[in-house]
């Protein structure tokens, strides 16, 4: 009988090395500017070959997390160099870290700038199938609230916003939510976990859904802003820009789908 054991090859070991070092980085064992131990020390401590260590370091270097200096060693890059939007980096952050508050703020500011516009586009372009997907996600949020399951509420919340991005029928927006999904998931989980009352969040999402269903792009834009204001409150973030300033950036012809 053939063994079911999967043989670990060099590339798999390299990925495991990258994952182990990433855990140390995101949990604060190593900080930006720190030098990593020499390859020989890493190989010994991780019980792998130097070749596997080099493969793992190459992965981290490609993600902007470390910089390898010939003859000097490997230094941890400043966090602004890290490719935080890479799904792998976001997953590591979710799994290993209590992320820097700046990361929450940055993702919040991205969502606050983009999602009102995306919601307005969805109000113009959503098909019956899109509306059904948004409603299913909303129903999942409602069930999560009723059953007292923050986890279920959060997963449905993520699906709700994903469905709105896809309802724009714009390839770039639809792909961007896939790329950013782990980071957005982290922010939504954090805001829902710290929220005093999820019923207000549910009502804000219902209003946004109705604006999209009724083909009211400007109302959808404003409803999405309300959702984001609630998110800021739950995250303890002080928005740096006035809502009116942000709203003024969207021209009426855009809201009308021209």
PDB file of N, CA and C in Angstrom, residues 135-204:
ATOM      1  N   UNK A 135     -28.141  40.597  -0.162  1.00  0.00           N
ATOM      2  CA  UNK A 135     -29.195  40.282   0.803  1.00  0.00           C
ATOM      3  C   UNK A 135     -28.872  39.017   1.593  1.00  0.00           C
ATOM      4  N   UNK A 136     -28.303  38.012   0.930  1.00  0.00           N
ATOM      5  CA  UNK A 136     -27.923  36.782   1.646  1.00  0.00           C
ATOM      6  C   UNK A 136     -26.895  37.090   2.734  1.00  0.00           C
ATOM      7  N   UNK A 137     -25.944  37.933   2.384  1.00  0.00           N
ATOM      8  CA  UNK A 137     -24.922  38.296   3.369  1.00  0.00           C
ATOM      9  C   UNK A 137     -25.544  39.060   4.534  1.00  0.00           C
ATOM     10  N   UNK A 138     -26.459  39.978   4.208  1.00  0.00           N
ATOM     11  CA  UNK A 138     -27.142  40.725   5.272  1.00  0.00           C
ATOM     12  C   UNK A 138     -27.926  39.770   6.174  1.00  0.00           C
ATOM     13  N   UNK A 139     -28.621  38.820   5.577  1.00  0.00           N
ATOM     14  CA  UNK A 139     -29.380  37.847   6.370  1.00  0.00           C
ATOM     15  C   UNK A 139     -28.453  37.059   7.296  1.00  0.00           C
ATOM     16  N   UNK A 140     -27.248  36.758   6.808  1.00  0.00           N
ATOM     17  CA  UNK A 140     -26.269  36.068   7.647  1.00  0.00           C
ATOM     18  C   UNK A 140     -25.843  36.912   8.833  1.00  0.00           C
ATOM     19  N   UNK A 141     -25.704  38.224   8.607  1.00  0.00           N
ATOM     20  CA  UNK A 141     -25.391  39.129   9.711  1.00  0.00           C
ATOM     21  C   UNK A 141     -26.521  39.124  10.739  1.00  0.00           C
ATOM     22  N   UNK A 142     -27.754  39.180  10.236  1.00  0.00           N
ATOM     23  CA  UNK A 142     -28.912  39.194  11.138  1.00  0.00           C
ATOM     24  C   UNK A 142     -28.976  37.911  11.967  1.00  0.00           C
ATOM     25  N   UNK A 143     -28.692  36.770  11.333  1.00  0.00           N
ATOM     26  CA  UNK A 143     -28.695  35.500  12.076  1.00  0.00           C
ATOM     27  C   UNK A 143     -27.597  35.495  13.140  1.00  0.00           C
ATOM     28  N   UNK A 144     -26.427  36.002  12.756  1.00  0.00           N
ATOM     29  CA  UNK A 144     -25.328  36.057  13.713  1.00  0.00           C
ATOM     30  C   UNK A 144     -25.674  36.893  14.930  1.00  0.00           C
ATOM     31  N   UNK A 145     -26.341  38.030  14.688  1.00  0.00           N
ATOM     32  CA  UNK A 145     -26.749  38.888  15.802  1.00  0.00           C
ATOM     33  C   UNK A 145     -27.781  38.180  16.671  1.00  0.00           C
ATOM     34  N   UNK A 146     -28.764  37.544  16.031  1.00  0.00           N
ATOM     35  CA  UNK A 146     -29.833  36.866  16.765  1.00  0.00           C
ATOM     36  C   UNK A 146     -29.291  35.729  17.616  1.00  0.00           C
ATOM     37  N   UNK A 147     -28.309  35.013  17.074  1.00  0.00           N
ATOM     38  CA  UNK A 147     -27.752  33.854  17.774  1.00  0.00           C
ATOM     39  C   UNK A 147     -26.594  34.224  18.696  1.00  0.00           C
ATOM     40  N   UNK A 148     -26.259  35.506  18.730  1.00  0.00           N
ATOM     41  CA  UNK A 148     -25.170  35.948  19.593  1.00  0.00           C
ATOM     42  C   UNK A 148     -23.804  35.489  19.138  1.00  0.00           C
ATOM     43  N   UNK A 149     -23.659  35.261  17.826  1.00  0.00           N
ATOM     44  CA  UNK A 149     -22.389  34.784  17.281  1.00  0.00           C
ATOM     45  C   UNK A 149     -21.676  35.924  16.553  1.00  0.00           C
ATOM     46  N   UNK A 150     -20.705  36.527  17.221  1.00  0.00           N
ATOM     47  CA  UNK A 150     -19.932  37.593  16.583  1.00  0.00           C
ATOM     48  C   UNK A 150     -19.163  37.059  15.385  1.00  0.00           C
ATOM     49  N   UNK A 151     -18.694  35.812  15.480  1.00  0.00           N
ATOM     50  CA  UNK A 151     -17.944  35.217  14.372  1.00  0.00           C
ATOM     51  C   UNK A 151     -18.820  35.101  13.127  1.00  0.00           C
ATOM     52  N   UNK A 152     -20.042  34.600  13.286  1.00  0.00           N
ATOM     53  CA  UNK A 152     -20.956  34.481  12.150  1.00  0.00           C
ATOM     54  C   UNK A 152     -21.303  35.862  11.604  1.00  0.00           C
ATOM     55  N   UNK A 153     -21.551  36.804  12.484  1.00  0.00           N
ATOM     56  CA  UNK A 153     -21.862  38.174  12.075  1.00  0.00           C
ATOM     57  C   UNK A 153     -20.715  38.743  11.246  1.00  0.00           C
ATOM     58  N   UNK A 154     -19.491  38.527  11.705  1.00  0.00           N
ATOM     59  CA  UNK A 154     -18.320  39.084  11.028  1.00  0.00           C
ATOM     60  C   UNK A 154     -18.109  38.457   9.662  1.00  0.00           C
ATOM     61  N   UNK A 155     -18.228  37.137   9.565  1.00  0.00           N
ATOM     62  CA  UNK A 155     -18.045  36.478   8.271  1.00  0.00           C
ATOM     63  C   UNK A 155     -19.073  36.970   7.260  1.00  0.00           C
ATOM     64  N   UNK A 156     -20.312  37.140   7.705  1.00  0.00           N
ATOM     65  CA  UNK A 156     -21.355  37.648   6.813  1.00  0.00           C
ATOM     66  C   UNK A 156     -21.102  39.114   6.465  1.00  0.00           C
ATOM     67  N   UNK A 157     -20.576  39.874   7.414  1.00  0.00           N
ATOM     68  CA  UNK A 157     -20.219  41.276   7.184  1.00  0.00           C
ATOM     69  C   UNK A 157     -19.190  41.376   6.059  1.00  0.00           C
ATOM     70  N   UNK A 158     -18.181  40.529   6.108  1.00  0.00           N
ATOM     71  CA  UNK A 158     -17.153  40.509   5.063  1.00  0.00           C
ATOM     72  C   UNK A 158     -17.779  40.156   3.717  1.00  0.00           C
ATOM     73  N   UNK A 159     -18.655  39.157   3.707  1.00  0.00           N
ATOM     74  CA  UNK A 159     -19.332  38.759   2.464  1.00  0.00           C
ATOM     75  C   UNK A 159     -20.198  39.888   1.921  1.00  0.00           C
ATOM     76  N   UNK A 160     -20.812  40.654   2.805  1.00  0.00           N
ATOM     77  CA  UNK A 160     -21.661  41.786   2.416  1.00  0.00           C
ATOM     78  C   UNK A 160     -20.853  42.805   1.613  1.00  0.00           C
ATOM     79  N   UNK A 161     -19.715  43.197   2.146  1.00  0.00           N
ATOM     80  CA  UNK A 161     -18.906  44.207   1.459  1.00  0.00           C
ATOM     81  C   UNK A 161     -18.270  43.643   0.190  1.00  0.00           C
ATOM     82  N   UNK A 162     -17.892  42.370   0.235  1.00  0.00           N
ATOM     83  CA  UNK A 162     -17.348  41.734  -0.965  1.00  0.00           C
ATOM     84  C   UNK A 162     -18.378  41.742  -2.084  1.00  0.00           C
ATOM     85  N   UNK A 163     -19.630  41.447  -1.754  1.00  0.00           N
ATOM     86  CA  UNK A 163     -20.703  41.428  -2.757  1.00  0.00           C
ATOM     87  C   UNK A 163     -20.917  42.812  -3.363  1.00  0.00           C
ATOM     88  N   UNK A 164     -20.754  43.856  -2.565  1.00  0.00           N
ATOM     89  CA  UNK A 164     -20.921  45.216  -3.089  1.00  0.00           C
ATOM     90  C   UNK A 164     -19.799  45.544  -4.064  1.00  0.00           C
ATOM     91  N   UNK A 165     -18.573  45.204  -3.721  1.00  0.00           N
ATOM     92  CA  UNK A 165     -17.459  45.426  -4.649  1.00  0.00           C
ATOM     93  C   UNK A 165     -17.730  44.718  -5.976  1.00  0.00           C
ATOM     94  N   UNK A 166     -18.182  43.481  -5.902  1.00  0.00           N
ATOM     95  CA  UNK A 166     -18.424  42.714  -7.130  1.00  0.00           C
ATOM     96  C   UNK A 166     -19.593  43.276  -7.924  1.00  0.00           C
ATOM     97  N   UNK A 167     -20.528  43.917  -7.232  1.00  0.00           N
ATOM     98  CA  UNK A 167     -21.699  44.482  -7.910  1.00  0.00           C
ATOM     99  C   UNK A 167     -21.361  45.709  -8.748  1.00  0.00           C
ATOM    100  N   UNK A 168     -20.137  46.224  -8.640  1.00  0.00           N
ATOM    101  CA  UNK A 168     -19.721  47.336  -9.507  1.00  0.00           C
ATOM    102  C   UNK A 168     -19.497  46.869 -10.937  1.00  0.00           C
ATOM    103  N   UNK A 169     -19.274  45.569 -11.112  1.00  0.00           N
ATOM    104  CA  UNK A 169     -18.941  45.001 -12.424  1.00  0.00           C
ATOM    105  C   UNK A 169     -17.739  45.711 -13.032  1.00  0.00           C
ATOM    106  N   UNK A 170     -16.822  46.061 -12.158  1.00  0.00           N
ATOM    107  CA  UNK A 170     -15.541  46.630 -12.557  1.00  0.00           C
ATOM    108  C   UNK A 170     -14.472  45.638 -12.136  1.00  0.00           C
ATOM    109  N   UNK A 171     -13.703  45.151 -13.096  1.00  0.00           N
ATOM    110  CA  UNK A 171     -12.737  44.091 -12.821  1.00  0.00           C
ATOM    111  C   UNK A 171     -11.736  44.504 -11.745  1.00  0.00           C
ATOM    112  N   UNK A 172     -11.286  45.765 -11.788  1.00  0.00           N
ATOM    113  CA  UNK A 172     -10.272  46.213 -10.836  1.00  0.00           C
ATOM    114  C   UNK A 172     -10.828  46.241  -9.417  1.00  0.00           C
ATOM    115  N   UNK A 173     -12.037  46.791  -9.260  1.00  0.00           N
ATOM    116  CA  UNK A 173     -12.636  46.815  -7.920  1.00  0.00           C
ATOM    117  C   UNK A 173     -12.874  45.400  -7.412  1.00  0.00           C
ATOM    118  N   UNK A 174     -13.394  44.544  -8.286  1.00  0.00           N
ATOM    119  CA  UNK A 174     -13.684  43.169  -7.876  1.00  0.00           C
ATOM    120  C   UNK A 174     -12.412  42.432  -7.457  1.00  0.00           C
ATOM    121  N   UNK A 175     -11.313  42.670  -8.198  1.00  0.00           N
ATOM    122  CA  UNK A 175     -10.049  42.022  -7.848  1.00  0.00           C
ATOM    123  C   UNK A 175      -9.428  42.636  -6.598  1.00  0.00           C
ATOM    124  N   UNK A 176      -9.617  43.943  -6.426  1.00  0.00           N
ATOM    125  CA  UNK A 176      -8.998  44.605  -5.273  1.00  0.00           C
ATOM    126  C   UNK A 176      -9.536  44.049  -3.963  1.00  0.00           C
ATOM    127  N   UNK A 177     -10.818  43.726  -3.931  1.00  0.00           N
ATOM    128  CA  UNK A 177     -11.361  43.198  -2.677  1.00  0.00           C
ATOM    129  C   UNK A 177     -10.814  41.801  -2.404  1.00  0.00           C
ATOM    130  N   UNK A 178     -10.480  41.050  -3.457  1.00  0.00           N
ATOM    131  CA  UNK A 178      -9.848  39.747  -3.249  1.00  0.00           C
ATOM    132  C   UNK A 178      -8.451  39.914  -2.661  1.00  0.00           C
ATOM    133  N   UNK A 179      -7.698  40.875  -3.204  1.00  0.00           N
ATOM    134  CA  UNK A 179      -6.340  41.117  -2.730  1.00  0.00           C
ATOM    135  C   UNK A 179      -6.346  41.620  -1.292  1.00  0.00           C
ATOM    136  N   UNK A 180      -7.289  42.510  -1.005  1.00  0.00           N
ATOM    137  CA  UNK A 180      -7.327  43.160   0.308  1.00  0.00           C
ATOM    138  C   UNK A 180      -8.142  42.387   1.337  1.00  0.00           C
ATOM    139  N   UNK A 181      -8.751  41.297   0.921  1.00  0.00           N
ATOM    140  CA  UNK A 181      -9.691  40.598   1.805  1.00  0.00           C
ATOM    141  C   UNK A 181      -9.107  40.279   3.185  1.00  0.00           C
ATOM    142  N   UNK A 182      -7.887  39.716   3.282  1.00  0.00           N
ATOM    143  CA  UNK A 182      -7.378  39.422   4.629  1.00  0.00           C
ATOM    144  C   UNK A 182      -7.235  40.669   5.495  1.00  0.00           C
ATOM    145  N   UNK A 183      -6.771  41.777   4.888  1.00  0.00           N
ATOM    146  CA  UNK A 183      -6.602  43.014   5.656  1.00  0.00           C
ATOM    147  C   UNK A 183      -7.951  43.589   6.067  1.00  0.00           C
ATOM    148  N   UNK A 184      -8.906  43.587   5.134  1.00  0.00           N
ATOM    149  CA  UNK A 184     -10.244  44.090   5.450  1.00  0.00           C
ATOM    150  C   UNK A 184     -10.900  43.209   6.509  1.00  0.00           C
ATOM    151  N   UNK A 185     -10.690  41.900   6.389  1.00  0.00           N
ATOM    152  CA  UNK A 185     -11.248  40.971   7.370  1.00  0.00           C
ATOM    153  C   UNK A 185     -10.712  41.277   8.761  1.00  0.00           C
ATOM    154  N   UNK A 186      -9.421  41.591   8.839  1.00  0.00           N
ATOM    155  CA  UNK A 186      -8.816  41.901  10.126  1.00  0.00           C
ATOM    156  C   UNK A 186      -9.465  43.124  10.760  1.00  0.00           C
ATOM    157  N   UNK A 187      -9.712  44.160   9.947  1.00  0.00           N
ATOM    158  CA  UNK A 187     -10.313  45.395  10.458  1.00  0.00           C
ATOM    159  C   UNK A 187     -11.764  45.159  10.880  1.00  0.00           C
ATOM    160  N   UNK A 188     -12.518  44.426  10.050  1.00  0.00           N
ATOM    161  CA  UNK A 188     -13.917  44.154  10.390  1.00  0.00           C
ATOM    162  C   UNK A 188     -14.009  43.315  11.664  1.00  0.00           C
ATOM    163  N   UNK A 189     -13.150  42.308  11.787  1.00  0.00           N
ATOM    164  CA  UNK A 189     -13.145  41.489  13.003  1.00  0.00           C
ATOM    165  C   UNK A 189     -12.863  42.348  14.232  1.00  0.00           C
ATOM    166  N   UNK A 190     -11.873  43.218  14.115  1.00  0.00           N
ATOM    167  CA  UNK A 190     -11.505  44.072  15.246  1.00  0.00           C
ATOM    168  C   UNK A 190     -12.646  45.012  15.619  1.00  0.00           C
ATOM    169  N   UNK A 191     -13.260  45.645  14.615  1.00  0.00           N
ATOM    170  CA  UNK A 191     -14.332  46.605  14.909  1.00  0.00           C
ATOM    171  C   UNK A 191     -15.547  45.904  15.506  1.00  0.00           C
ATOM    172  N   UNK A 192     -15.878  44.711  14.997  1.00  0.00           N
ATOM    173  CA  UNK A 192     -17.026  43.979  15.543  1.00  0.00           C
ATOM    174  C   UNK A 192     -16.750  43.453  16.952  1.00  0.00           C
ATOM    175  N   UNK A 193     -15.511  43.039  17.197  1.00  0.00           N
ATOM    176  CA  UNK A 193     -15.167  42.526  18.526  1.00  0.00           C
ATOM    177  C   UNK A 193     -15.219  43.620  19.591  1.00  0.00           C
ATOM    178  N   UNK A 194     -14.920  44.861  19.181  1.00  0.00           N
ATOM    179  CA  UNK A 194     -14.882  45.954  20.155  1.00  0.00           C
ATOM    180  C   UNK A 194     -16.179  46.760  20.196  1.00  0.00           C
ATOM    181  N   UNK A 195     -17.101  46.477  19.274  1.00  0.00           N
ATOM    182  CA  UNK A 195     -18.357  47.237  19.230  1.00  0.00           C
ATOM    183  C   UNK A 195     -19.187  46.967  20.480  1.00  0.00           C
ATOM    184  N   UNK A 196     -19.763  48.021  21.021  1.00  0.00           N
ATOM    185  CA  UNK A 196     -20.631  47.858  22.191  1.00  0.00           C
ATOM    186  C   UNK A 196     -21.965  47.225  21.812  1.00  0.00           C
ATOM    187  N   UNK A 197     -22.439  47.525  20.611  1.00  0.00           N
ATOM    188  CA  UNK A 197     -23.745  47.029  20.180  1.00  0.00           C
ATOM    189  C   UNK A 197     -23.732  46.828  18.667  1.00  0.00           C
ATOM    190  N   UNK A 198     -23.893  45.567  18.231  1.00  0.00           N
ATOM    191  CA  UNK A 198     -23.852  45.259  16.803  1.00  0.00           C
ATOM    192  C   UNK A 198     -25.166  45.568  16.099  1.00  0.00           C
ATOM    193  N   UNK A 199     -26.231  45.795  16.849  1.00  0.00           N
ATOM    194  CA  UNK A 199     -27.524  46.065  16.215  1.00  0.00           C
ATOM    195  C   UNK A 199     -27.477  47.355  15.399  1.00  0.00           C
ATOM    196  N   UNK A 200     -26.724  48.346  15.865  1.00  0.00           N
ATOM    197  CA  UNK A 200     -26.595  49.591  15.098  1.00  0.00           C
ATOM    198  C   UNK A 200     -25.859  49.334  13.788  1.00  0.00           C
ATOM    199  N   UNK A 201     -24.824  48.521  13.849  1.00  0.00           N
ATOM    200  CA  UNK A 201     -24.094  48.160  12.636  1.00  0.00           C
ATOM    201  C   UNK A 201     -25.012  47.449  11.648  1.00  0.00           C
ATOM    202  N   UNK A 202     -25.830  46.529  12.154  1.00  0.00           N
ATOM    203  CA  UNK A 202     -26.754  45.804  11.284  1.00  0.00           C
ATOM    204  C   UNK A 202     -27.719  46.763  10.599  1.00  0.00           C
ATOM    205  N   UNK A 203     -28.260  47.713  11.348  1.00  0.00           N
ATOM    206  CA  UNK A 203     -29.193  48.679  10.774  1.00  0.00           C
ATOM    207  C   UNK A 203     -28.507  49.555   9.724  1.00  0.00           C
ATOM    208  N   UNK A 204     -27.276  49.950   9.976  1.00  0.00           N
ATOM    209  CA  UNK A 204     -26.540  50.746   8.990  1.00  0.00           C
ATOM    210  C   UNK A 204     -26.329  49.968   7.697  1.00  0.00           C
TER     211      UNK A 204
END
